[in-house]
mmCIF file of C-alpha atoms and ligand atoms in Angstrom:
data_model
loop_
_atom_site.group_PDB
_atom_site.id
_atom_site.type_symbol
_atom_site.label_atom_id
_atom_site.label_comp_id
_atom_site.label_asym_id
_atom_site.label_seq_id
_atom_site.Cartn_x
_atom_site.Cartn_y
_atom_site.Cartn_z
ATOM 1 C CA MET A 1 31.258 -11.271 4.277
ATOM 2 C CA SER A 2 33.254 -9.528 1.600
ATOM 3 C CA ARG A 3 31.856 -9.760 -1.881
ATOM 4 C CA ARG A 4 34.061 -9.092 -4.909
ATOM 5 C CA PRO A 5 32.476 -6.166 -6.768
ATOM 6 C CA LEU A 6 31.091 -6.954 -10.210
ATOM 7 C CA ILE A 7 31.007 -4.223 -12.837
ATOM 8 C CA ALA A 8 29.122 -5.156 -15.999
ATOM 9 C CA ALA A 9 28.715 -3.159 -19.198
ATOM 10 C CA ASN A 10 25.433 -3.569 -21.056
ATOM 11 C CA TRP A 11 25.957 -2.179 -24.541
ATOM 12 C CA LYS A 12 22.314 -2.866 -25.491
ATOM 13 C CA MET A 13 21.871 -2.438 -29.288
ATOM 14 C CA HIS A 14 25.091 -0.500 -29.854
ATOM 15 C CA GLY A 15 28.517 -1.234 -31.268
ATOM 16 C CA THR A 16 30.336 -2.398 -34.369
ATOM 17 C CA LEU A 17 33.100 -4.880 -34.926
ATOM 18 C CA GLU A 18 35.550 -2.030 -35.153
ATOM 19 C CA SER A 19 34.349 -0.388 -31.952
ATOM 20 C CA VAL A 20 34.385 -3.579 -29.880
ATOM 21 C CA GLN A 21 37.916 -4.370 -31.023
ATOM 22 C CA ALA A 22 39.295 -0.965 -30.138
ATOM 23 C CA TYR A 23 37.401 -0.840 -26.839
ATOM 24 C CA LEU A 24 38.354 -4.290 -25.600
ATOM 25 C CA GLU A 25 41.983 -4.122 -26.615
ATOM 26 C CA THR A 26 42.340 -1.151 -24.278
ATOM 27 C CA LEU A 27 39.966 -2.391 -21.582
ATOM 28 C CA VAL A 28 41.855 -5.661 -21.037
ATOM 29 C CA ARG A 29 45.003 -3.652 -20.291
ATOM 30 C CA ARG A 30 43.258 -1.298 -17.903
ATOM 31 C CA VAL A 31 41.309 -3.731 -15.755
ATOM 32 C CA PRO A 32 43.060 -4.090 -12.418
ATOM 33 C CA VAL A 33 44.322 -7.548 -11.518
ATOM 34 C CA ALA A 34 42.407 -8.948 -8.535
ATOM 35 C CA GLY A 35 40.147 -5.872 -8.573
ATOM 36 C CA PRO A 36 36.443 -5.957 -9.357
ATOM 37 C CA GLU A 37 35.160 -8.621 -11.725
ATOM 38 C CA VAL A 38 34.502 -6.979 -15.106
ATOM 39 C CA VAL A 39 32.013 -8.235 -17.689
ATOM 40 C CA LEU A 40 31.272 -6.793 -21.136
ATOM 41 C CA CYS A 41 27.898 -7.630 -22.703
ATOM 42 C CA PRO A 42 27.840 -6.478 -26.332
ATOM 43 C CA PRO A 43 25.150 -7.470 -28.875
ATOM 44 C CA PHE A 44 25.137 -11.074 -30.147
ATOM 45 C CA THR A 45 26.921 -10.240 -33.411
ATOM 46 C CA LEU A 46 29.985 -8.965 -31.560
ATOM 47 C CA LEU A 47 30.298 -11.877 -29.135
ATOM 48 C CA PRO A 48 32.732 -14.049 -31.150
ATOM 49 C CA ALA A 49 35.169 -11.159 -31.639
ATOM 50 C CA ALA A 50 34.795 -10.088 -28.018
ATOM 51 C CA VAL A 51 35.513 -13.600 -26.720
ATOM 52 C CA MET A 52 38.621 -13.810 -28.880
ATOM 53 C CA ILE A 53 40.043 -10.461 -27.783
ATOM 54 C CA ALA A 54 39.233 -10.956 -24.102
ATOM 55 C CA SER A 55 40.568 -14.507 -24.012
ATOM 56 C CA GLY A 56 43.103 -14.969 -21.201
ATOM 57 C CA SER A 57 42.335 -11.532 -19.742
ATOM 58 C CA GLU A 58 40.512 -10.347 -16.615
ATOM 59 C CA VAL A 59 37.485 -9.332 -18.693
ATOM 60 C CA ALA A 60 34.657 -11.827 -19.087
ATOM 61 C CA ILE A 61 32.132 -11.638 -21.892
ATOM 62 C CA GLY A 62 28.372 -11.862 -21.459
ATOM 63 C CA ALA A 63 25.300 -11.935 -23.675
ATOM 64 C CA GLN A 64 22.205 -9.779 -23.150
ATOM 65 C CA ASN A 65 19.612 -12.542 -23.369
ATOM 66 C CA CYS A 66 19.171 -16.242 -24.121
ATOM 67 C CA HIS A 67 16.332 -18.643 -24.800
ATOM 68 C CA TRP A 68 14.996 -21.219 -22.322
ATOM 69 C CA GLU A 69 15.463 -24.210 -24.604
ATOM 70 C CA ASP A 70 18.751 -25.708 -25.740
ATOM 71 C CA LYS A 71 17.600 -26.058 -29.349
ATOM 72 C CA GLY A 72 14.497 -26.150 -31.478
ATOM 73 C CA ALA A 73 12.232 -24.225 -33.823
ATOM 74 C CA PHE A 74 12.579 -20.782 -32.239
ATOM 75 C CA THR A 75 13.446 -18.470 -35.124
ATOM 76 C CA GLY A 76 15.605 -15.561 -34.080
ATOM 77 C CA GLU A 77 16.465 -16.917 -30.653
ATOM 78 C CA VAL A 78 19.845 -17.953 -29.247
ATOM 79 C CA ALA A 79 20.220 -20.947 -26.922
ATOM 80 C CA PRO A 80 22.334 -20.697 -23.785
ATOM 81 C CA THR A 81 24.243 -23.802 -24.906
ATOM 82 C CA MET A 82 25.236 -21.865 -28.042
ATOM 83 C CA LEU A 83 26.600 -19.077 -25.884
ATOM 84 C CA ALA A 84 28.536 -21.528 -23.735
ATOM 85 C CA ASP A 85 29.876 -23.149 -26.905
ATOM 86 C CA LEU A 86 31.246 -19.766 -27.930
ATOM 87 C CA GLY A 87 33.097 -19.284 -24.642
ATOM 88 C CA ILE A 88 30.609 -16.854 -23.107
ATOM 89 C CA HIS A 89 30.547 -16.850 -19.302
ATOM 90 C CA TRP A 90 27.664 -14.553 -18.408
ATOM 91 C CA VAL A 91 24.170 -13.677 -19.572
ATOM 92 C CA ILE A 92 21.799 -10.872 -18.575
ATOM 93 C CA VAL A 93 18.239 -12.095 -18.047
ATOM 94 C CA GLY A 94 14.959 -10.286 -17.420
ATOM 95 C CA HIS A 95 16.170 -6.793 -18.284
ATOM 96 C CA SER A 96 13.404 -4.222 -17.987
ATOM 97 C CA GLU A 97 13.663 -3.419 -21.696
ATOM 98 C CA ARG A 98 12.928 -7.088 -22.432
ATOM 99 C CA ARG A 99 10.018 -6.919 -19.985
ATOM 100 C CA GLN A 100 8.743 -3.626 -21.406
ATOM 101 C CA TYR A 101 9.125 -4.159 -25.154
ATOM 102 C CA PHE A 102 9.345 -7.918 -25.732
ATOM 103 C CA GLY A 103 6.786 -9.434 -23.411
ATOM 104 C CA GLU A 104 9.252 -10.847 -20.892
ATOM 105 C CA SER A 105 7.474 -12.043 -17.769
ATOM 106 C CA ASP A 106 8.752 -13.213 -14.398
ATOM 107 C CA GLN A 107 8.143 -16.769 -15.607
ATOM 108 C CA THR A 108 9.962 -16.509 -18.963
ATOM 109 C CA ALA A 109 12.848 -14.689 -17.314
ATOM 110 C CA ALA A 110 13.111 -17.480 -14.735
ATOM 111 C CA ALA A 111 13.014 -20.143 -17.467
ATOM 112 C CA ARG A 112 15.823 -18.386 -19.354
ATOM 113 C CA ALA A 113 17.896 -18.070 -16.202
ATOM 114 C CA GLN A 114 17.446 -21.745 -15.348
ATOM 115 C CA ALA A 115 18.436 -22.818 -18.867
ATOM 116 C CA ALA A 116 21.454 -20.523 -18.739
ATOM 117 C CA GLN A 117 22.642 -22.068 -15.483
ATOM 118 C CA ARG A 118 22.090 -25.577 -16.883
ATOM 119 C CA ALA A 119 24.403 -24.560 -19.739
ATOM 120 C CA GLY A 120 27.041 -23.497 -17.218
ATOM 121 C CA LEU A 121 26.526 -19.735 -17.553
ATOM 122 C CA GLU A 122 26.527 -17.157 -14.759
ATOM 123 C CA VAL A 123 23.310 -15.143 -14.689
ATOM 124 C CA ILE A 124 22.723 -11.454 -14.027
ATOM 125 C CA PHE A 125 19.010 -11.392 -13.211
ATOM 126 C CA CYS A 126 17.427 -7.938 -13.479
ATOM 127 C CA LEU A 127 14.474 -6.632 -11.560
ATOM 128 C CA GLY A 128 13.119 -3.277 -10.462
ATOM 129 C CA GLU A 129 9.982 -1.189 -10.142
ATOM 130 C CA THR A 130 8.499 1.400 -12.485
ATOM 131 C CA LEU A 131 7.962 5.023 -11.443
ATOM 132 C CA GLU A 132 4.234 4.405 -11.117
ATOM 133 C CA GLN A 133 4.852 1.472 -8.799
ATOM 134 C CA ARG A 134 7.335 3.440 -6.688
ATOM 135 C CA GLU A 135 4.946 6.369 -6.357
ATOM 136 C CA ALA A 136 2.153 4.010 -5.354
ATOM 137 C CA GLY A 137 4.385 2.649 -2.576
ATOM 138 C CA GLU A 138 4.562 -0.752 -4.251
ATOM 139 C CA THR A 139 8.347 -1.054 -4.649
ATOM 140 C CA MET A 140 8.897 -3.761 -2.053
ATOM 141 C CA ALA A 141 5.864 -5.764 -3.209
ATOM 142 C CA VAL A 142 7.123 -5.639 -6.815
ATOM 143 C CA LEU A 143 10.612 -6.766 -5.806
ATOM 144 C CA GLU A 144 9.081 -9.543 -3.732
ATOM 145 C CA ARG A 145 7.019 -10.758 -6.710
ATOM 146 C CA GLN A 146 9.849 -10.454 -9.229
ATOM 147 C CA SER A 147 12.303 -12.275 -6.989
ATOM 148 C CA ALA A 148 9.935 -15.156 -6.131
ATOM 149 C CA VAL A 149 10.918 -16.952 -9.349
ATOM 150 C CA LEU A 150 14.576 -16.999 -8.319
ATOM 151 C CA ALA A 151 13.847 -19.944 -6.036
ATOM 152 C CA GLY A 152 14.624 -22.426 -8.818
ATOM 153 C CA LEU A 153 18.103 -21.005 -9.428
ATOM 154 C CA ASP A 154 21.545 -21.866 -8.107
ATOM 155 C CA PRO A 155 22.611 -18.831 -6.020
ATOM 156 C CA SER A 156 26.292 -19.593 -6.527
ATOM 157 C CA HIS A 157 25.993 -18.785 -10.253
ATOM 158 C CA LEU A 158 23.770 -15.770 -9.899
ATOM 159 C CA ALA A 159 24.007 -12.008 -9.484
ATOM 160 C CA ILE A 160 20.966 -9.774 -9.082
ATOM 161 C CA ALA A 161 20.716 -6.373 -10.731
ATOM 162 C CA TYR A 162 18.338 -3.954 -9.038
ATOM 163 C CA GLU A 163 17.413 -1.522 -11.788
ATOM 164 C CA PRO A 164 14.575 0.863 -11.009
ATOM 165 C CA VAL A 165 12.945 1.326 -14.420
ATOM 166 C CA TRP A 166 12.595 5.082 -13.869
ATOM 167 C CA ALA A 167 16.372 5.386 -13.562
ATOM 168 C CA ILE A 168 17.337 3.457 -16.704
ATOM 169 C CA GLY A 169 18.645 5.672 -19.483
ATOM 170 C CA THR A 170 16.936 8.691 -17.926
ATOM 171 C CA GLY A 171 19.885 10.313 -16.224
ATOM 172 C CA ARG A 172 17.896 9.956 -12.992
ATOM 173 C CA THR A 173 19.534 7.705 -10.405
ATOM 174 C CA ALA A 174 18.176 6.266 -7.230
ATOM 175 C CA THR A 175 19.564 8.057 -4.203
ATOM 176 C CA THR A 176 22.089 6.004 -2.282
ATOM 177 C CA MET A 177 19.431 5.614 0.402
ATOM 178 C CA GLN A 178 16.844 4.301 -2.057
ATOM 179 C CA ALA A 179 19.374 1.899 -3.574
ATOM 180 C CA GLN A 180 20.670 0.643 -0.219
ATOM 181 C CA GLU A 181 17.123 0.195 1.087
ATOM 182 C CA ALA A 182 16.079 -1.864 -1.945
ATOM 183 C CA HIS A 183 19.304 -3.901 -1.918
ATOM 184 C CA ALA A 184 18.992 -4.686 1.787
ATOM 185 C CA ALA A 185 15.359 -5.737 1.303
ATOM 186 C CA LEU A 186 16.401 -7.929 -1.620
ATOM 187 C CA ARG A 187 19.128 -9.552 0.441
ATOM 188 C CA ARG A 188 16.626 -10.366 3.206
ATOM 189 C CA ARG A 189 14.388 -11.831 0.538
ATOM 190 C CA LEU A 190 17.277 -13.864 -0.912
ATOM 191 C CA ALA A 191 18.069 -15.162 2.575
ATOM 192 C CA GLY A 192 14.513 -16.467 2.723
ATOM 193 C CA LEU A 193 14.952 -18.202 -0.622
ATOM 194 C CA PHE A 194 18.503 -19.523 -0.361
ATOM 195 C CA GLY A 195 19.528 -19.269 3.315
ATOM 196 C CA THR A 196 21.518 -16.556 5.068
ATOM 197 C CA GLU A 197 24.950 -17.732 4.006
ATOM 198 C CA ALA A 198 24.147 -17.948 0.294
ATOM 199 C CA ALA A 199 22.388 -14.578 0.412
ATOM 200 C CA ALA A 200 25.385 -12.986 2.108
ATOM 201 C CA ALA A 201 27.609 -14.219 -0.721
ATOM 202 C CA LEU A 202 25.266 -13.113 -3.521
ATOM 203 C CA ARG A 203 26.136 -9.941 -5.363
ATOM 204 C CA ILE A 204 23.413 -7.370 -5.860
ATOM 205 C CA LEU A 205 24.304 -4.817 -8.523
ATOM 206 C CA TYR A 206 22.745 -1.409 -8.928
ATOM 207 C CA GLY A 207 21.738 -0.271 -12.416
ATOM 208 C CA GLY A 208 20.123 2.889 -13.718
ATOM 209 C CA SER A 209 22.151 5.814 -15.013
ATOM 210 C CA VAL A 210 25.364 4.784 -13.265
ATOM 211 C CA LYS A 211 28.013 7.302 -14.346
ATOM 212 C CA PRO A 212 31.609 8.008 -13.363
ATOM 213 C CA ASP A 213 30.446 10.804 -11.063
ATOM 214 C CA ASN A 214 27.878 8.797 -9.091
ATOM 215 C CA ALA A 215 29.457 5.322 -9.132
ATOM 216 C CA ALA A 216 31.672 5.709 -6.066
ATOM 217 C CA VAL A 217 28.868 6.710 -3.692
ATOM 218 C CA GLN A 218 26.560 3.953 -4.903
ATOM 219 C CA LEU A 219 29.319 1.345 -4.715
ATOM 220 C CA ALA A 220 30.178 2.439 -1.174
ATOM 221 C CA GLN A 221 26.754 1.292 0.117
ATOM 222 C CA PRO A 222 27.053 -1.882 2.176
ATOM 223 C CA ASP A 223 24.642 -3.921 0.046
ATOM 224 C CA VAL A 224 25.612 -2.502 -3.371
ATOM 225 C CA ASP A 225 28.076 -5.010 -4.764
ATOM 226 C CA GLY A 226 28.604 -3.672 -8.230
ATOM 227 C CA ALA A 227 26.930 -1.976 -11.154
ATOM 228 C CA LEU A 228 25.193 -2.821 -14.400
ATOM 229 C CA VAL A 229 26.102 0.079 -16.621
ATOM 230 C CA GLY A 230 24.260 0.931 -19.844
ATOM 231 C CA GLY A 231 24.821 4.270 -21.569
ATOM 232 C CA ALA A 232 27.993 5.219 -19.681
ATOM 233 C CA SER A 233 29.670 1.916 -20.614
ATOM 234 C CA LEU A 234 29.777 2.861 -24.289
ATOM 235 C CA ASP A 235 32.506 5.320 -23.472
ATOM 236 C CA LEU A 236 35.671 3.444 -22.532
ATOM 237 C CA GLU A 237 37.024 6.218 -20.320
ATOM 238 C CA GLY A 238 33.736 6.437 -18.458
ATOM 239 C CA PHE A 239 33.526 2.698 -17.958
ATOM 240 C CA CYS A 240 37.132 2.532 -16.707
ATOM 241 C CA ALA A 241 36.366 5.349 -14.267
ATOM 242 C CA ILE A 242 33.404 3.345 -12.926
ATOM 243 C CA ILE A 243 35.606 0.245 -12.534
ATOM 244 C CA HIS A 244 38.174 2.334 -10.705
ATOM 245 C CA ALA A 245 35.436 3.736 -8.432
ATOM 246 C CA ALA A 246 34.651 0.249 -7.111
ATOM 247 C CA PRO A 247 36.351 -0.917 -3.928
ATOM 248 C CA GLY A 248 39.698 -2.387 -5.017
ATOM 249 C CA GLY A 249 39.171 -0.892 -8.473
ATOM 250 C CA ARG A 250 42.498 0.928 -8.586
ATOM 251 C CA ARG A 251 44.644 -1.970 -7.486
ATOM 252 C CA GLY A 252 47.474 -2.393 -9.987
ATOM 253 C CA ALA A 253 45.521 -0.458 -12.621
ATOM 254 C CA GLU A 254 47.415 0.768 -15.643
ATOM 255 C CA GLU A 255 46.526 4.427 -16.098
HETATM 256 P P1 PGA B 1 21.692 2.980 -18.124
HETATM 257 O O1 PGA B 1 21.194 1.464 -18.361
HETATM 258 O O2 PGA B 1 22.988 2.890 -17.379
HETATM 259 O O3 PGA B 1 21.846 3.558 -19.509
HETATM 260 O O4 PGA B 1 20.625 3.644 -17.328
HETATM 261 C C1 PGA B 1 21.362 0.491 -17.377
HETATM 262 C C2 PGA B 1 20.764 -0.807 -17.856
HETATM 263 O O5 PGA B 1 19.713 -0.760 -18.502
HETATM 264 O O6 PGA B 1 21.317 -1.893 -17.617
#
């Protein structure tokens, strides 16, 4: 089963109107046609401009979070229907920084993901173990627990991002063996939840200090179907190099 690689940029809380304009105007020209799928997830404030600039291009725009209700008294939150209304196609859910700093749980992440899919959005659902959990030999148990809530989702509008917490923003990446082992375990788990065929079609991205110099080896692993890139995606050249490192990433690319 060949899965089209998915390379997503997570800008986190970075970027200005000026920077997103300059970045995207170049990115849309440099993304290879029929290469990997490319998604840019800037902060909420930059989404309208990003959607406008990327319109009609190979680059899709995603948000970094959404609420689990379509409307209501939830000050400061953004509904998935609002994102869909804006022309957003993707949303990241359950990122470890949301889990770590904003009280995100497996259950709230699942509720957000379900609401996002109801609104017609594609979901990148993040999971991954902490260093403490890895050292205690609990990695597989943690992934099993975190992925249990995926059962209520539609696998055809879902990508999973395996992001070991100890590798995010630390410059420390999982070895290709660690990544492949976790991805293969996740795919077996997904087969249990959704059936073998759906699991074989589901993309599992690796995230955690993906850089131009380590992207190619990670993306060459049989169960690594793309990358969720934080820090390195802020630099356009770096992000383009990561796109080009994906299988098919150079096809027709404008240098
Ligand atoms: P990083 O972040 O690439 O800066 O480690 C990845 C992520 O948090 O999605």
